[in-house]
Coordinates of C-alpha atoms in Angstrom, one line a residue:
X1 CA -119.2 69.7 155.4
X2 CA -117.4 66.6 156.2
X3 CA -118.1 65.1 152.9
X4 CA -117.0 68.2 151.2
X5 CA -113.7 68.2 153.0
X6 CA -113.1 64.6 152.2
X7 CA -113.6 65.4 148.7
X8 CA -111.1 68.2 148.9
X9 CA -108.6 66.0 150.6
X10 CA -108.7 63.3 147.9
X11 CA -105.3 62.3 146.9
X12 CA -103.7 64.1 144.0
X13 CA -103.1 62.1 141.0
X14 CA -99.7 60.7 140.5
X15 CA -97.5 63.0 138.5
X16 CA -96.5 60.1 136.4
X17 CA -100.0 59.5 135.2
X18 CA -101.0 61.1 132.0
X19 CA -102.6 64.4 132.3
X20 CA -106.2 64.9 131.4
X21 CA -106.6 66.2 128.0
X22 CA -106.9 69.9 127.6
X23 CA -110.1 69.5 125.9
X24 CA -112.0 68.2 128.9
X25 CA -115.1 70.1 129.8
X26 CA -116.7 70.9 133.1
X27 CA -120.4 70.4 133.7
X28 CA -122.7 73.2 134.5
X29 CA -122.9 71.9 138.1
X30 CA -119.2 72.3 138.6
X31 CA -118.5 68.6 138.8
X32 CA -115.7 67.1 136.7
X33 CA -117.1 65.0 133.8
X34 CA -115.2 62.2 132.3
X35 CA -114.2 62.9 128.8
X36 CA -113.6 60.4 126.1
X37 CA -110.3 60.0 124.3
X38 CA -109.3 62.8 121.8
X39 CA -110.7 62.5 118.3
X40 CA -108.2 61.2 115.6
X41 CA -106.3 63.7 113.5
X42 CA -107.8 65.0 110.3
X43 CA -106.7 62.9 107.3
X44 CA -104.8 64.6 104.5
X45 CA -107.4 63.5 101.9
X46 CA -110.4 64.2 104.1
X47 CA -113.1 65.8 102.1
X48 CA -111.8 64.5 98.8
X49 CA -114.1 62.4 96.5
X50 CA -113.7 58.6 96.7
X51 CA -111.1 56.8 94.7
X52 CA -113.7 55.2 92.4
X53 CA -115.2 58.6 91.6
X54 CA -111.7 60.0 90.9
X55 CA -110.9 57.1 88.6
X56 CA -114.1 57.7 86.7
X57 CA -113.4 61.4 86.4
X58 CA -109.9 60.7 85.1
X59 CA -111.1 58.2 82.6
X60 CA -113.7 60.6 81.2
X61 CA -111.1 63.4 81.1
X62 CA -108.6 61.2 79.2
X63 CA -111.2 59.9 76.7
X64 CA -112.5 63.5 76.1
X65 CA -109.4 65.5 75.8
X66 CA -106.4 63.2 76.0
X67 CA -104.1 62.5 79.0
X68 CA -104.2 64.8 81.9
X69 CA -100.9 66.3 82.9
X70 CA -99.6 67.9 86.1
X71 CA -99.0 71.1 84.2
X72 CA -102.7 71.4 83.4
X73 CA -104.0 70.7 86.9
X74 CA -105.5 73.5 89.0
X75 CA -104.4 74.2 92.5
X76 CA -106.7 76.2 94.7
X77 CA -105.1 79.2 96.2
X78 CA -107.1 78.8 99.4
X79 CA -106.0 75.2 99.8
X80 CA -102.3 75.0 98.6
X81 CA -101.8 71.7 100.4
X82 CA -104.5 69.9 98.4
X83 CA -104.2 68.5 94.9
X84 CA -106.7 69.4 92.2
X85 CA -109.0 66.7 90.9
X86 CA -106.8 66.4 87.8
X87 CA -103.7 65.9 90.0
X88 CA -105.6 63.4 92.2
X89 CA -106.7 61.5 89.1
X90 CA -103.1 61.4 88.0
X91 CA -101.9 60.1 91.3
X92 CA -104.6 57.5 91.6
X93 CA -104.9 56.3 88.0
X94 CA -101.3 56.8 86.7
X95 CA -102.4 59.3 84.0
X96 CA -100.6 62.6 83.6
X97 CA -97.5 63.8 81.9
X98 CA -96.0 60.4 81.7
X99 CA -99.2 59.0 80.3
X100 CA -99.3 61.8 77.8
X101 CA -95.8 61.3 76.7
X102 CA -96.4 57.6 76.5
X103 CA -99.4 58.1 74.3
X104 CA -97.5 60.5 72.1
X105 CA -94.7 58.0 71.8
X106 CA -97.1 55.2 71.0
X107 CA -98.6 57.3 68.2
X108 CA -95.1 58.2 67.0
X109 CA -94.1 54.6 67.0
X110 CA -97.2 53.6 65.2
X111 CA -96.6 56.3 62.6
X112 CA -93.0 55.2 62.2
X113 CA -94.0 51.6 61.8
X114 CA -96.6 52.7 59.3
X115 CA -94.0 54.7 57.4
X116 CA -91.6 51.8 57.6
X117 CA -94.2 49.5 56.2
X118 CA -95.2 51.9 53.4
X119 CA -91.5 52.8 52.6
X120 CA -90.5 49.5 50.8
X121 CA -93.8 49.5 49.0
X122 CA -93.2 53.0 47.7
X123 CA -89.6 52.1 46.8
X124 CA -90.9 49.0 45.0
X125 CA -93.4 51.1 43.1
X126 CA -90.8 53.6 42.0
X127 CA -88.5 50.7 40.9
X128 CA -91.3 49.2 38.9
X129 CA -92.0 52.5 37.3
X130 CA -88.4 53.0 36.4
X131 CA -88.2 49.4 35.0
X132 CA -91.3 50.1 32.8
X133 CA -89.8 53.4 31.6
X134 CA -86.4 51.8 30.8
X135 CA -88.1 48.9 29.0
X136 CA -90.2 51.4 26.9
X137 CA -87.0 53.4 26.1
X138 CA -85.2 50.2 25.0
X139 CA -88.1 49.1 22.9
X140 CA -88.3 52.5 21.3
X141 CA -84.6 52.4 20.5
X142 CA -84.9 48.9 19.1
X143 CA -87.8 50.1 16.9
X144 CA -85.8 53.1 15.7
X145 CA -82.8 50.8 14.9
X146 CA -85.0 48.3 13.1
X147 CA -86.6 51.1 11.0
X148 CA -83.1 52.5 10.2
X149 CA -81.9 49.1 9.2
X150 CA -85.0 48.6 7.0
X151 CA -84.4 51.9 5.3
X152 CA -80.7 51.0 4.8
X153 CA -81.6 47.6 3.4
X154 CA -84.1 49.1 1.0
X155 CA -81.6 51.7 -0.2
X156 CA -79.0 48.9 -0.6
X157 CA -81.4 46.7 -2.6
X158 CA -82.4 49.7 -4.8
X159 CA -78.7 50.5 -5.4
X160 CA -78.0 46.8 -6.1
X161 CA -80.8 46.6 -8.6
X162 CA -79.6 49.8 -10.2
X163 CA -76.1 48.4 -10.4
X164 CA -77.4 45.2 -11.8
X165 CA -79.4 47.0 -14.5
X166 CA -76.3 49.1 -15.3
X167 CA -73.8 46.3 -15.1
X168 CA -71.5 46.3 -17.9
X169 CA -70.7 43.2 -20.0
X170 CA -68.5 42.2 -22.9
X171 CA -69.8 43.2 -26.4
X172 CA -68.6 40.2 -28.3
X173 CA -68.2 36.5 -27.7
X174 CA -65.5 34.4 -29.3
X175 CA -63.0 37.3 -30.0
X176 CA -59.4 38.2 -29.5
X177 CA -57.9 41.6 -28.9
X178 CA -55.8 43.0 -31.8
X179 CA -55.2 46.6 -30.8
X180 CA -55.4 48.5 -27.5
X181 CA -55.8 52.1 -26.5
X182 CA -52.9 54.5 -27.0
X183 CA -50.9 52.4 -29.6
X184 CA -49.2 54.2 -32.5
X185 CA -49.2 53.0 -36.1
X186 CA -49.3 54.3 -39.6
X187 CA -52.8 53.0 -39.8
X188 CA -54.0 55.8 -37.6
X189 CA -53.4 59.5 -38.0
X190 CA -52.6 59.9 -34.3
X191 CA -52.8 57.1 -31.7
X192 CA -55.3 54.3 -31.3
X193 CA -58.3 55.7 -29.5
X194 CA -60.2 52.4 -28.7
X195 CA -60.1 48.7 -28.1
X196 CA -60.4 46.2 -31.1
X197 CA -62.3 42.9 -30.7
X198 CA -61.5 40.8 -33.8
X199 CA -64.1 38.2 -34.8
X200 CA -65.6 36.8 -37.9
X201 CA -67.9 39.0 -40.0
X202 CA -71.5 38.8 -38.9
X203 CA -70.7 38.1 -35.2
X204 CA -73.3 39.7 -33.1
X205 CA -72.4 42.9 -31.2
X206 CA -74.2 43.4 -27.9
X207 CA -74.7 46.6 -25.9
X208 CA -72.3 46.9 -23.0
X209 CA -74.6 48.9 -20.7
X210 CA -78.1 50.4 -20.6
X211 CA -78.6 53.5 -22.7
X212 CA -80.3 55.2 -25.6
X213 CA -79.3 55.1 -29.2
X214 CA -78.3 58.6 -30.2
X215 CA -76.6 57.8 -33.5
X216 CA -76.6 55.0 -36.1
X217 CA -74.9 56.0 -39.4
X218 CA -71.8 55.8 -41.5
X219 CA -68.8 57.9 -40.2
X220 CA -65.8 57.9 -42.6
X221 CA -62.9 55.9 -41.2
X222 CA -65.1 54.5 -38.4
X223 CA -67.4 52.9 -41.0
X224 CA -70.9 52.1 -39.8
X225 CA -71.0 53.5 -36.3
X226 CA -73.7 53.2 -33.5
X227 CA -73.5 55.5 -30.5
X228 CA -75.3 54.6 -27.3
X229 CA -75.5 57.3 -24.6
X230 CA -75.6 56.1 -21.0
X231 CA -77.5 57.6 -18.1
X232 CA -74.4 59.5 -16.8
X233 CA -73.7 61.0 -20.3
X234 CA -71.0 58.6 -21.3
X235 CA -71.0 57.6 -25.0
X236 CA -70.1 54.1 -26.2
X237 CA -69.1 54.0 -29.9
X238 CA -69.5 50.7 -31.8
X239 CA -67.6 51.0 -35.1
X240 CA -66.9 49.1 -38.4
X241 CA -70.2 47.2 -38.3
X242 CA -71.3 45.2 -41.2
X243 CA -75.0 46.0 -40.4
X244 CA -77.0 48.0 -37.9
X245 CA -79.3 46.3 -35.4
X246 CA -80.9 49.4 -33.8
X247 CA -82.1 52.8 -34.9
X248 CA -81.8 56.3 -33.3
X249 CA -84.1 56.8 -30.2
X250 CA -84.3 53.2 -29.1
X251 CA -83.6 52.3 -25.5
X252 CA -81.3 49.4 -25.1
X253 CA -80.3 47.3 -22.1
X254 CA -77.0 45.6 -21.5
X255 CA -76.8 42.6 -23.7
X256 CA -79.2 43.9 -26.4
X257 CA -78.2 43.4 -30.0
X258 CA -76.5 46.5 -31.5
X259 CA -75.3 45.2 -34.9
X260 CA -72.8 42.8 -36.5
X261 CA -69.1 42.8 -36.9
X262 CA -67.8 43.9 -40.3
X263 CA -65.0 45.6 -42.2
X264 CA -66.4 49.1 -43.0
X265 CA -64.2 52.1 -42.8
X266 CA -60.4 52.1 -42.3
X267 CA -59.7 48.5 -41.3
X268 CA -57.4 45.6 -42.1
X269 CA -59.9 42.9 -41.2
X270 CA -63.3 42.4 -39.5
X271 CA -63.4 43.6 -35.9
X272 CA -65.3 45.8 -33.5
X273 CA -63.6 49.1 -32.7
X274 CA -65.0 50.1 -29.2
X275 CA -64.6 53.6 -27.8
X276 CA -65.6 55.0 -24.4
X277 CA -66.1 58.8 -24.1
X278 CA -67.2 60.1 -20.7
X279 CA -69.6 63.1 -21.0
X280 CA -69.3 62.8 -24.8
X281 CA -65.8 64.2 -24.6
X282 CA -62.4 62.8 -25.4
X283 CA -61.9 59.0 -25.3
X284 CA -60.5 57.0 -22.4
X285 CA -59.1 53.5 -22.3
X286 CA -62.0 51.1 -22.9
X287 CA -60.1 48.2 -21.2
X288 CA -59.7 50.2 -17.9
X289 CA -63.4 51.3 -18.2
X290 CA -64.6 47.7 -18.5
X291 CA -62.4 46.6 -15.6
X292 CA -63.8 49.4 -13.5
X293 CA -67.3 48.1 -14.1
X294 CA -66.4 44.6 -13.2
X295 CA -65.7 43.2 -16.7
X296 CA -62.3 41.9 -17.8
X297 CA -61.8 41.6 -21.6

C-alpha cells in the first residue's frame, strides 16, 4: 500500500515541460510506457517514383510522341494535390509546353534557314533562265535581221544587174548634134521629132539599150530605118542608115551594131536621126530620155 501511495504522490510534471504526445499508448498492465518521438510528417512526393525513373519515362515519352505539355498531363480526381507522371516529368526534366514550343521554334527556324538558303539559289536559277531566254531572243532577232539584209542585198544586186543590162549608152562615137527635138523648119512637115547625130557616112551605129529588132526596112523620108523594141515596150528608131546591120527578130544588147550612118530619105547630109517612142506611141525628146537613163549626149 505504501508503495502504491508513494507512486500516487509522485510530483506532477512541471507545467512548463512539454506535454506527452497524444499518441502515447498505455500498456495492457496499466503502466505508462515511454513512447518514442512522433514520426516525421508525410512528404508531398511520398509514393512517387524515383527521379531517375521519371526522367527515363519523360525521355521515352518525348522520343515517342514529342514534347510532353502540361495541357496533356492527367490529374487524378482522387488525388488532386498530386501531379501526373507527365507533369512530374515536366517538372523534373524541363520538358513540357516550353520544350514543345522550343522544339517547334527550332524546327521553324531550321525551315526558315533552309528557305533562306534555297531562296537565292532559286532566284539565281530564275535569273539564269531569263538570261538564256533573252539571249535566245536576241540571237533569233539577229538571225532574222541577217536574213532580211541578205534578201535585200540579193534583190539590190539583181536590180543592179538588171539596170546594168538595160543601161543606155550613146549610139554614135565622134558626132555632133545638128538638130534637136521640137525644132521647126521647112525641112519637116511639122516639127522635128528626134535628135540628129551628124557623123561621116559609114560610122557605126550601136544599140542604145537591150531589145528585139521588130523592123528593118526603108520608110520614105526616114530612109533605111531599124526599130528596136525594149522590154517595157518603148521603141527606138534608127533612121537614114546607109546599111543595115541586123534583121527582124534578132535580140540585141546595148552597144550591139545596128547599122551605119548614111543619107537615105529626106536629109541634107549624113547623120543618124534617133527617135524615142514610149509604148510605140508618140515620140518624146530623145535628149531628155538619154539623160534620164544616165547618158548625156
